[in-house]
CSV table of C-alpha atoms and ligand atoms in Angstrom, one decimal:
chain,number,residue,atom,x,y,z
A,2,UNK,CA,-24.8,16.8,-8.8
A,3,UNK,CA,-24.1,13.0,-9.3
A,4,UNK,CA,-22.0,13.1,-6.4
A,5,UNK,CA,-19.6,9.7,-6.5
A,6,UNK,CA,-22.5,8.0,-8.0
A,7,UNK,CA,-22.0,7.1,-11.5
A,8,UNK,CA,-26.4,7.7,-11.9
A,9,UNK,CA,-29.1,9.9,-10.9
A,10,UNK,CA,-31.3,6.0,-10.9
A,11,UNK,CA,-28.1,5.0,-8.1
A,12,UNK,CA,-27.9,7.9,-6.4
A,13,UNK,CA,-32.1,8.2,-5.5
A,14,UNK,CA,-31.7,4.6,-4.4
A,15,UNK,CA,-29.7,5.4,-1.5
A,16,UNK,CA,-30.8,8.5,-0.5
A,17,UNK,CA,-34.4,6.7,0.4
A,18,UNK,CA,-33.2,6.6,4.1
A,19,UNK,CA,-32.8,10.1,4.5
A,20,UNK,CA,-35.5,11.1,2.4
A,21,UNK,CA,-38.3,8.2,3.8
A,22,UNK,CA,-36.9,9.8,6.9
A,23,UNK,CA,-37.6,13.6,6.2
A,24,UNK,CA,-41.1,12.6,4.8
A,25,UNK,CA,-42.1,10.4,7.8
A,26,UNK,CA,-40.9,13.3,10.2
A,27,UNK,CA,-44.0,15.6,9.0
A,28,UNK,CA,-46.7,12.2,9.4
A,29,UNK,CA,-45.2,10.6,13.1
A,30,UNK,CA,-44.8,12.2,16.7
A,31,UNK,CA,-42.0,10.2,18.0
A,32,UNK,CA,-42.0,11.1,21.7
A,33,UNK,CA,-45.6,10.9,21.9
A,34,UNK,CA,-45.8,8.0,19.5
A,35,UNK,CA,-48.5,9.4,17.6
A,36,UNK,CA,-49.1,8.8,13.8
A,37,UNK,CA,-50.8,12.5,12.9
A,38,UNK,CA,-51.4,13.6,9.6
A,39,UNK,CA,-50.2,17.0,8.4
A,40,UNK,CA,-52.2,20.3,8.4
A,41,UNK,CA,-55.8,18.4,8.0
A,42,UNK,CA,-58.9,19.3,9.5
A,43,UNK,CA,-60.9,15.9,8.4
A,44,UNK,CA,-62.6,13.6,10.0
A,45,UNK,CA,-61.4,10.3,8.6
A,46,UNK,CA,-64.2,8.6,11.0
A,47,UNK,CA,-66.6,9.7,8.7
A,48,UNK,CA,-64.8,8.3,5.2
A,49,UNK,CA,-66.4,4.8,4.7
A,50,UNK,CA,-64.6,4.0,1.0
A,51,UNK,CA,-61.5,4.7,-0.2
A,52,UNK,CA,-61.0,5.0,-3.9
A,53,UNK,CA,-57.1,5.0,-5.3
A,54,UNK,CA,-56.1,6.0,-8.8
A,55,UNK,CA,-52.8,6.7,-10.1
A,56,UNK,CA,-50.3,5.8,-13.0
A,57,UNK,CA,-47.4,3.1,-13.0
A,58,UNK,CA,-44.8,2.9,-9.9
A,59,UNK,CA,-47.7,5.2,-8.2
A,60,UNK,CA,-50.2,2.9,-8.6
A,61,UNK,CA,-48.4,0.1,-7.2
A,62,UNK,CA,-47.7,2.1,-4.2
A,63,UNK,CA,-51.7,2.4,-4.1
A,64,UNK,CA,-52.1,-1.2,-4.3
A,65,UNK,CA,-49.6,-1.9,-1.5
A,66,UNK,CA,-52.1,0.7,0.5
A,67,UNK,CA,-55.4,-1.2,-0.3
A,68,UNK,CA,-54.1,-4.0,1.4
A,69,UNK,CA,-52.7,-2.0,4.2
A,70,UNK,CA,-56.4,0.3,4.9
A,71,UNK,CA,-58.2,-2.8,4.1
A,72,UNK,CA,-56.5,-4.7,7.0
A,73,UNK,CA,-55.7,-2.4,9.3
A,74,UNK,CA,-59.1,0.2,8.7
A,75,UNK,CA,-61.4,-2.3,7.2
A,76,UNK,CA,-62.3,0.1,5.0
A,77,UNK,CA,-63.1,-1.2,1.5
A,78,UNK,CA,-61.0,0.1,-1.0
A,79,UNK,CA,-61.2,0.4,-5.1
A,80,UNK,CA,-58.3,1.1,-7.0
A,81,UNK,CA,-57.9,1.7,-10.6
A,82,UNK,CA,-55.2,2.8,-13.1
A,83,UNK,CA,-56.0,6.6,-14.0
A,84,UNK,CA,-56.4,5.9,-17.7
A,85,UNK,CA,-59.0,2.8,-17.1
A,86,UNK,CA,-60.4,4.2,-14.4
A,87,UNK,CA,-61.6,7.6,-15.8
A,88,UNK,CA,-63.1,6.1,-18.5
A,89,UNK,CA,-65.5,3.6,-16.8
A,90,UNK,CA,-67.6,5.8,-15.0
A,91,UNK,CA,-67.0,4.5,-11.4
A,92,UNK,CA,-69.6,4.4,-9.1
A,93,UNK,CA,-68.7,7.3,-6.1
A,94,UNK,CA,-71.0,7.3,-3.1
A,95,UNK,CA,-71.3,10.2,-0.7
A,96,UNK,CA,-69.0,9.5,2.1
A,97,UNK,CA,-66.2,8.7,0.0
A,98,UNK,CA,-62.6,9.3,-0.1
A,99,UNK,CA,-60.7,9.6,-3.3
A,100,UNK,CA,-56.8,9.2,-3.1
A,101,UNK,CA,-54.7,10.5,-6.1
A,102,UNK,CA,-50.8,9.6,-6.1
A,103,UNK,CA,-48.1,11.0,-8.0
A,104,UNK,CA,-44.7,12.2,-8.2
A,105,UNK,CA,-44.9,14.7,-10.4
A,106,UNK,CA,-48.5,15.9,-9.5
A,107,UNK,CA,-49.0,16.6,-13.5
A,108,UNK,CA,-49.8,13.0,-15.4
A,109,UNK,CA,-52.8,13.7,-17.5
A,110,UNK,CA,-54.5,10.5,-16.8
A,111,UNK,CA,-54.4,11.0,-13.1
A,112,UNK,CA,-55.3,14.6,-13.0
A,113,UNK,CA,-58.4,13.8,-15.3
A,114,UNK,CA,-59.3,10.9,-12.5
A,115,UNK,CA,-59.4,14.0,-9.7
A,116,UNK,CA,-61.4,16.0,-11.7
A,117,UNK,CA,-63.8,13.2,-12.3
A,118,UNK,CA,-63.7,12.1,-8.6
A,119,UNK,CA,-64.5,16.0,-7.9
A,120,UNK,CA,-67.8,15.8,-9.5
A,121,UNK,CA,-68.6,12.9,-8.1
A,122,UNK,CA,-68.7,14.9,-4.7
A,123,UNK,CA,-65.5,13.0,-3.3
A,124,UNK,CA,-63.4,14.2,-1.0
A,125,UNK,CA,-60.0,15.0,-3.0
A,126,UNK,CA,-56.8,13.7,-0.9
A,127,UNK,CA,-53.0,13.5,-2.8
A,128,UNK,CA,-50.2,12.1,-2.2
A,129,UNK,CA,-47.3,13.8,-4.4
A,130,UNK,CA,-44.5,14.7,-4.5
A,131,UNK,CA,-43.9,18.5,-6.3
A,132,UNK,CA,-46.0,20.8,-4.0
A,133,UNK,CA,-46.3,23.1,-6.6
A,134,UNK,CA,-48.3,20.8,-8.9
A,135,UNK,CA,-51.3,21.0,-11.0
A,136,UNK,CA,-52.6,17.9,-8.4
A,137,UNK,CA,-51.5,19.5,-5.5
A,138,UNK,CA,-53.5,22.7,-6.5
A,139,UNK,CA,-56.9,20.7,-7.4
A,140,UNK,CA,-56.5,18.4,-4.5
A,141,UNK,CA,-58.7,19.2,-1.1
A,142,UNK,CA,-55.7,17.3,0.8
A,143,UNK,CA,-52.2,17.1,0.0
A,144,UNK,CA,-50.0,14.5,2.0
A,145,UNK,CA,-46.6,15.9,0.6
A,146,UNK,CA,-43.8,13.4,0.4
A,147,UNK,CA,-40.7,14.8,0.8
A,148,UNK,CA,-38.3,12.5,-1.6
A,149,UNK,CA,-36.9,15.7,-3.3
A,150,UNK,CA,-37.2,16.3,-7.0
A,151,UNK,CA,-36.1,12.9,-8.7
A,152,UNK,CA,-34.1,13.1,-11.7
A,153,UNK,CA,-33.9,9.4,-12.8
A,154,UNK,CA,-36.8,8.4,-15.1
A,155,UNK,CA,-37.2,5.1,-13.4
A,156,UNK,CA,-39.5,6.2,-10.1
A,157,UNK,CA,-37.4,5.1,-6.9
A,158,UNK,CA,-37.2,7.3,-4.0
A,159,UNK,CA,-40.4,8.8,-4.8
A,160,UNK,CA,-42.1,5.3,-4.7
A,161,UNK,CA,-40.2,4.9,-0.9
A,162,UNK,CA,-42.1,7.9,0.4
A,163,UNK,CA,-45.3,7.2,-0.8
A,164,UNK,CA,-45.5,4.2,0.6
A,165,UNK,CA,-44.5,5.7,4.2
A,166,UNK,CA,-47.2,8.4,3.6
A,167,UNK,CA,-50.2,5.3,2.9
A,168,UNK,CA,-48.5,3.4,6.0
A,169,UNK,CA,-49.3,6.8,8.1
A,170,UNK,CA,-52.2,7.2,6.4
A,171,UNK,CA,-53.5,3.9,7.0
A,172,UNK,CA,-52.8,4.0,10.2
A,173,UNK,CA,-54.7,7.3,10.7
A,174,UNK,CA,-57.6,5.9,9.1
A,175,UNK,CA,-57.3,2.5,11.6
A,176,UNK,CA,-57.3,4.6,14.4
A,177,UNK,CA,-59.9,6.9,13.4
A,178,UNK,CA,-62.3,4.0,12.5
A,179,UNK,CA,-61.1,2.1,16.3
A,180,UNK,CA,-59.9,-0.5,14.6
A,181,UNK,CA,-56.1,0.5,15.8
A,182,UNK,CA,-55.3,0.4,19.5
A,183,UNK,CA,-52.9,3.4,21.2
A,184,UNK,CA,-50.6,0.9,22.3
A,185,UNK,CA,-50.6,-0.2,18.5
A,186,UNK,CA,-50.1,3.2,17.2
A,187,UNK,CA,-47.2,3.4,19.4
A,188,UNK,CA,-45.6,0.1,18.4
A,189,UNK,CA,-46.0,0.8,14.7
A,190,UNK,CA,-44.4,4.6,15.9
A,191,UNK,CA,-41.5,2.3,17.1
A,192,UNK,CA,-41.2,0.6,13.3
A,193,UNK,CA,-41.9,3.5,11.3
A,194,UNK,CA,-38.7,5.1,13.7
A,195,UNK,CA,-36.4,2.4,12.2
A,196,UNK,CA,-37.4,2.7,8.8
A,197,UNK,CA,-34.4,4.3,7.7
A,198,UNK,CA,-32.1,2.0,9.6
A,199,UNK,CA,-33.7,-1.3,8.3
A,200,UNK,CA,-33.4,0.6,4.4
A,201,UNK,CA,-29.4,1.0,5.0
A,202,UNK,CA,-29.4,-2.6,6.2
A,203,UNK,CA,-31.3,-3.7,2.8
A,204,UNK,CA,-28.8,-1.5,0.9
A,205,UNK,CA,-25.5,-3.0,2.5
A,206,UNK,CA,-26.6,-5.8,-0.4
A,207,UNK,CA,-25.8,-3.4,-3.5
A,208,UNK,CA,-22.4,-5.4,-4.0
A,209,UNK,CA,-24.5,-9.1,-4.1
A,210,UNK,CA,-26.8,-7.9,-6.1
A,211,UNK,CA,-24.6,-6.8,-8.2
A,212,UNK,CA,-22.9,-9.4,-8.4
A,213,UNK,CA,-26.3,-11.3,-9.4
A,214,UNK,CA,-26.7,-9.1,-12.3
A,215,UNK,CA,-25.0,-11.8,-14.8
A,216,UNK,CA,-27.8,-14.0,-13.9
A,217,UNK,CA,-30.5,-11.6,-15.1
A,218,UNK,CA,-28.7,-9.8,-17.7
A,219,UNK,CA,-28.9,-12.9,-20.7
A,220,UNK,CA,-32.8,-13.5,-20.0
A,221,UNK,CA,-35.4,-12.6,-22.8
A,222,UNK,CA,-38.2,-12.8,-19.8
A,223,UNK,CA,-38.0,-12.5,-16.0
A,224,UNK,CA,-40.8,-13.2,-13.8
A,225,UNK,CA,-41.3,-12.0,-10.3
A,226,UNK,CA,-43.8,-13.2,-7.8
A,227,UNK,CA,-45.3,-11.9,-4.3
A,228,UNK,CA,-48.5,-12.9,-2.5
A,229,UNK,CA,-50.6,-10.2,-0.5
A,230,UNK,CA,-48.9,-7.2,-0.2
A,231,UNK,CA,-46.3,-8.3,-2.1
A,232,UNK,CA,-47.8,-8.9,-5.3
A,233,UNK,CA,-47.5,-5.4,-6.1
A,234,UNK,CA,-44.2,-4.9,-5.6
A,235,UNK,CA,-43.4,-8.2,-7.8
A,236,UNK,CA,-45.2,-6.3,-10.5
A,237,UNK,CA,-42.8,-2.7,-9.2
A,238,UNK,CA,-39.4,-5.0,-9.4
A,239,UNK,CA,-40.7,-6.0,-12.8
A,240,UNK,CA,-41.8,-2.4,-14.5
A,241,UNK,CA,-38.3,-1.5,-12.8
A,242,UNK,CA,-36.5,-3.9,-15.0
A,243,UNK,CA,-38.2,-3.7,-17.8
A,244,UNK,CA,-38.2,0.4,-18.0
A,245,UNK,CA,-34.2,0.7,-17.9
A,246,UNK,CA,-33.1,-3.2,-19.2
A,247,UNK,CA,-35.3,-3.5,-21.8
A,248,UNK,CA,-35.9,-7.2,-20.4
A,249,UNK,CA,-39.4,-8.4,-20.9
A,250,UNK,CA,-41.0,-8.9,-17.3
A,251,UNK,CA,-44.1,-9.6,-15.3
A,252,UNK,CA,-45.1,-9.4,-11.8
A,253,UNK,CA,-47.6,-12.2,-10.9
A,254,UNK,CA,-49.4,-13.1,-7.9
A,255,UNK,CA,-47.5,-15.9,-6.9
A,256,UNK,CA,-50.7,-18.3,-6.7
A,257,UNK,CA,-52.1,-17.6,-10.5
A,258,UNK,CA,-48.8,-19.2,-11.5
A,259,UNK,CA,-50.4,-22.5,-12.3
A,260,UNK,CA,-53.3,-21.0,-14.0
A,261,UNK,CA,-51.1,-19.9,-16.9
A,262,UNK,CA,-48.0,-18.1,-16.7
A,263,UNK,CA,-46.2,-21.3,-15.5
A,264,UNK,CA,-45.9,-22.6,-19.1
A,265,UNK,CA,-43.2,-19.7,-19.5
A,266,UNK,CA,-41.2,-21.5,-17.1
A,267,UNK,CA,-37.7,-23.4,-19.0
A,268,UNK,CA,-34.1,-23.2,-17.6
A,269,UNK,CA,-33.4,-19.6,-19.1
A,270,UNK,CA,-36.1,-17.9,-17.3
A,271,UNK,CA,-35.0,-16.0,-14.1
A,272,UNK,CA,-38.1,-16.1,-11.6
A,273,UNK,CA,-37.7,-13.6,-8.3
A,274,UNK,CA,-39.8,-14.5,-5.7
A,275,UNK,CA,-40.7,-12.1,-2.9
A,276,UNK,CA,-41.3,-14.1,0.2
A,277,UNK,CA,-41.1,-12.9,3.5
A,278,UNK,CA,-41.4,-15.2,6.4
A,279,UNK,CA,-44.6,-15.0,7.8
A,280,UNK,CA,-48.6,-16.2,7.3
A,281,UNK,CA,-48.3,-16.3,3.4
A,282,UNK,CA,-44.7,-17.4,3.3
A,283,UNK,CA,-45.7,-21.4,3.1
A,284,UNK,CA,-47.9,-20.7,0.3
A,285,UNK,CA,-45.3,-18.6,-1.9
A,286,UNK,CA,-42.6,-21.3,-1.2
A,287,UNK,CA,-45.4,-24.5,-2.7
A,288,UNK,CA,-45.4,-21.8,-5.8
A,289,UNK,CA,-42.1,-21.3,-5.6
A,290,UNK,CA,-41.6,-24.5,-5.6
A,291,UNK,CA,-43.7,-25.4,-8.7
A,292,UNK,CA,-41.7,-22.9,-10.7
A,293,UNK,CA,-38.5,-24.8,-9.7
A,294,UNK,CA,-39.3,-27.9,-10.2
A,295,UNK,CA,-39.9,-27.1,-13.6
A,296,UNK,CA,-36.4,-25.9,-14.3
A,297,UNK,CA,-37.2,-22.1,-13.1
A,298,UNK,CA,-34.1,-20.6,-11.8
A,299,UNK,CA,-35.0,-18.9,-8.6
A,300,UNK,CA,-34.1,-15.6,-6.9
A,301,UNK,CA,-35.1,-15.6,-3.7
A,302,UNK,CA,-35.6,-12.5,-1.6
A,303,UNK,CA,-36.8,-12.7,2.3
A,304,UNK,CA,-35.4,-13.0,5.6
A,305,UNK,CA,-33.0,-15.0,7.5
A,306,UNK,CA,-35.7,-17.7,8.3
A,307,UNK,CA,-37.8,-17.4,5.1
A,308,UNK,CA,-34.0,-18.2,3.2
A,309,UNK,CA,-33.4,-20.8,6.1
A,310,UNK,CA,-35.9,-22.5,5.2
A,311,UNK,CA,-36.9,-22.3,1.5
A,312,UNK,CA,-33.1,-20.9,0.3
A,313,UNK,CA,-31.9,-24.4,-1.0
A,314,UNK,CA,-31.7,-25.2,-4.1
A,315,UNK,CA,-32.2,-21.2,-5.5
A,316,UNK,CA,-30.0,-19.3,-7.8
A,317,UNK,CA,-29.3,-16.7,-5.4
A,318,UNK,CA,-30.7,-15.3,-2.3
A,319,UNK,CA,-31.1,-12.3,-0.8
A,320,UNK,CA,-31.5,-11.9,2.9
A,321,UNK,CA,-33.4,-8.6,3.6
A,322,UNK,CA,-34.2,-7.3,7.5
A,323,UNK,CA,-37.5,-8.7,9.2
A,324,UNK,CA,-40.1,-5.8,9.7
A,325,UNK,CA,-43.7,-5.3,10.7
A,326,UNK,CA,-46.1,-5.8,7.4
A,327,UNK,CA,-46.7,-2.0,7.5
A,328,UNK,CA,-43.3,-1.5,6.9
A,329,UNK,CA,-41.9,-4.6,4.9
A,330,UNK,CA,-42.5,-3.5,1.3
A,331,UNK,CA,-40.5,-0.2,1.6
A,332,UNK,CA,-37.8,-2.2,2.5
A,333,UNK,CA,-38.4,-5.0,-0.2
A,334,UNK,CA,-38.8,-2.1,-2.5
A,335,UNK,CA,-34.8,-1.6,-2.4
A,336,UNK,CA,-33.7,-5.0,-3.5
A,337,UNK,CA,-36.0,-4.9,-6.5
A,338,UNK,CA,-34.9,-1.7,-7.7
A,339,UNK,CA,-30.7,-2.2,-7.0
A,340,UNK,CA,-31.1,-5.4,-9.1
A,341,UNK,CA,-33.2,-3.5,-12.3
A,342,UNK,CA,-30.4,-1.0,-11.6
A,343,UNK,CA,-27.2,-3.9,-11.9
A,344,UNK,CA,-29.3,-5.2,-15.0
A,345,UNK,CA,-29.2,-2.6,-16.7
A,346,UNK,CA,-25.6,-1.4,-16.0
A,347,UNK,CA,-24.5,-4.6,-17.0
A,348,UNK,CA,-26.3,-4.3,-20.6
A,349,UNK,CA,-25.1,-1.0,-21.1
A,350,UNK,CA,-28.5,0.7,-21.5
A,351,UNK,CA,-29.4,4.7,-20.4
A,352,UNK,CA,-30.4,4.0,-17.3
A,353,UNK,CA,-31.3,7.5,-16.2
A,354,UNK,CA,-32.4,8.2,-19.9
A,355,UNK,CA,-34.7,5.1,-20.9
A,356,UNK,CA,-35.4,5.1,-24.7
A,357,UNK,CA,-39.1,6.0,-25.4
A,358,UNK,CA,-39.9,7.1,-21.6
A,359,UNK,CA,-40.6,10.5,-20.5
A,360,UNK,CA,-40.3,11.7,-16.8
A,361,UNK,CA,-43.5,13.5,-16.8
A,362,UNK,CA,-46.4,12.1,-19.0
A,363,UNK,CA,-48.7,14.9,-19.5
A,364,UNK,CA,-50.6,13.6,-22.6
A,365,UNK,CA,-53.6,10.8,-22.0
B,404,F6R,C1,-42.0,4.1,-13.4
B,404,F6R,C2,-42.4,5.5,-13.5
B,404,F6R,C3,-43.8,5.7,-14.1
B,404,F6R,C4,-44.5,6.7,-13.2
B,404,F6R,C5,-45.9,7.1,-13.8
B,404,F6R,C6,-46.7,8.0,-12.9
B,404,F6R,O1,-40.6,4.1,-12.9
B,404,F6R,O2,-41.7,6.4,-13.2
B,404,F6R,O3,-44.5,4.5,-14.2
B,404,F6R,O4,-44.7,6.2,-11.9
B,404,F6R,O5,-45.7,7.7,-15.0
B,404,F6R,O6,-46.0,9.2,-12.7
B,404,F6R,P1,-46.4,10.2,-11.5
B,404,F6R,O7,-46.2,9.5,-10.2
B,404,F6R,O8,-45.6,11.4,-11.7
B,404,F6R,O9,-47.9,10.5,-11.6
């Protein structure tokens, strides 16, 4: 079932342009260029807060979608881990919109969070990935991503799709609220259509990153940085590692650096910086540039500018397609997840099988 790949973990990697293809094929009307959501009868002009709960890799999915609905719908959004957030009794106005993601559709925490969120006279929309779920049962609205089942412990292809569900999604609610143009709809129809091409460019880098493994492999702690939307997928590329290398990580928002995590910083620590060209790149680069000047050995990943101009002087690079914001995680999801992948190969770990993790967790 492997095929010629030697993991399941390898093997979901590069099926994401295929499969972030199917999903987006059920969300986006091509010749109309029209973003439509599936099967719903809702009027998201109505929803005035979004609330986002979910576990792990799905919550950081959720976080990349708070900053996507906040800028593109201005709709406020709260977002919580499923096991903090069920137990804090969250205040739910009338009107609201609660948003549940998950692979599986069966984590304990999260499924406790819906049922919560039910009382609380929410409307009940998942995105997830098993349609026969307990979630996808409970759920008012299911926005199915189509990744397939995913055998590798370590969330990849899954994490892909969600991400181009809450792109569609957000867009949906933009134009629903008129903060989205047709002509911008359109344009981001145009993006979303090249998704899957801009993911095979980020994966013709599997053999450099590879061959950046021996970098990463030695560390005792690796730290990973991203501004805006980006900050949670530094903390995605860290879980990553740390799941299947057994290397101690953090993702940081590149600007709380200085207020703490910068002591870390010594000559053995690996920091990868997420950085790509654009209004927050300057600031990432001064952090970025803190880190090195303390003896931090950088890997840098953006795009041809971004490396052109910050690239000297890092450990490595890597060069990743430019893309509209709505779109540029999913693609910066890849390199973070081939180099956990080459980490973890290198040390010889289960990558597929990571000790103490289960696939499913359906205990709180
Ligand atoms: C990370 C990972 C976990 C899951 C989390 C939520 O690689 O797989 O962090 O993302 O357990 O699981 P689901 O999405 O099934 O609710």
């Amino acid at each position: 079932e492997k095929g010629n790949y030697r993991h399941y973990m390898q093997k979901e990697i590069f099926e994401q342009p295929i499969v972030v293809a199917q999903t987006l094929q059920s969300y986006v009307r091509p010749f109309e260029g029209k973003i439509a959501l599936p099967d719903i009868d809702l009027d998201l002009a109505g929803v005035n807060r979004v609330t986002i709960v979910a576990c792990g890799t799905s919550f950081y999915a959720g976080m990349v979608a708070k900053y996507w609905i906040e800028q593109f719908a201005r709709v406020p959004v709260d977002i919580d881990v499923a096991s903090e957030f069920r137990y804090r009794d969250p205040v739910m106005e009338d009107g609201g919109l609660a948003l549940f993601i998950s692979q599986s559709g069966e984590t304990a925490d999260t499924l406790a969070a819906l049922a919560y969120a039910k009382e609380q006279k929410q409307v009940i929309a998942a995105v997830i990935n098993v349609p026969t779920s307990t979630m996808a049962r409970e759920a008012d609205i299911v926005l199915p991503t189509h990744a397939g089942p995913e055998i590798g412990v370590a969330s990849t292809k899954a994490f892909t799709c969600q991400l181009a569900v809450l792109a569609a999604f957000a867009a949906n609610l933009a134009r629903a609220k008129g903060k989205m143009s047709e002509e911008e709809e359109a344009d981001l129809v145009a993006h979303l259509r090249e998704v899957p091409e801009t993911l095979n460019q980020a994966l013709d880098h599997d053999e450099d990153i590879a061959s950046m493994a021996h970098l990463v492999a030695p560390a005792r702690d690796v730290l990973y940085l991203g501004r805006g939307q980006d900050y949670p997928l530094a903390m995605e590329g860290a879980l990553k590692l740390k799941e299947i290398s057994y290397i101690h990580a953090e993702g940081y928002a590149s600007g709380e650096m200085k207020h703490g995590p910068i002591a870390l910083i010594d000559d053995k620590v690996p920091v990868i910086v997420l950085a790509p060209s654009g209004p927050l790149f300057e600031k990432t680069v001064s952090n970025m540039q803190e880190v090195a000047a303390r003896g931090g050995k950088i890997i840098l990943i953006s795009d041809a500018k971004g490396i052109a101009e910050a690239g000297e002087g890092c450990m490595a690079t890597i060069e990743m397609p430019e893309a509209h914001p709505l779109i540029q995680p999913i693609v910066y999801a890849v390199p973070v997840q081939l180099l956990a992948y080459h980490v973890a190969v290198a040390k010889g770990t289960d990558v597929d099988q990571p000790r103490n993790l289960a696939k499913s967790v359906t205990v709180e």
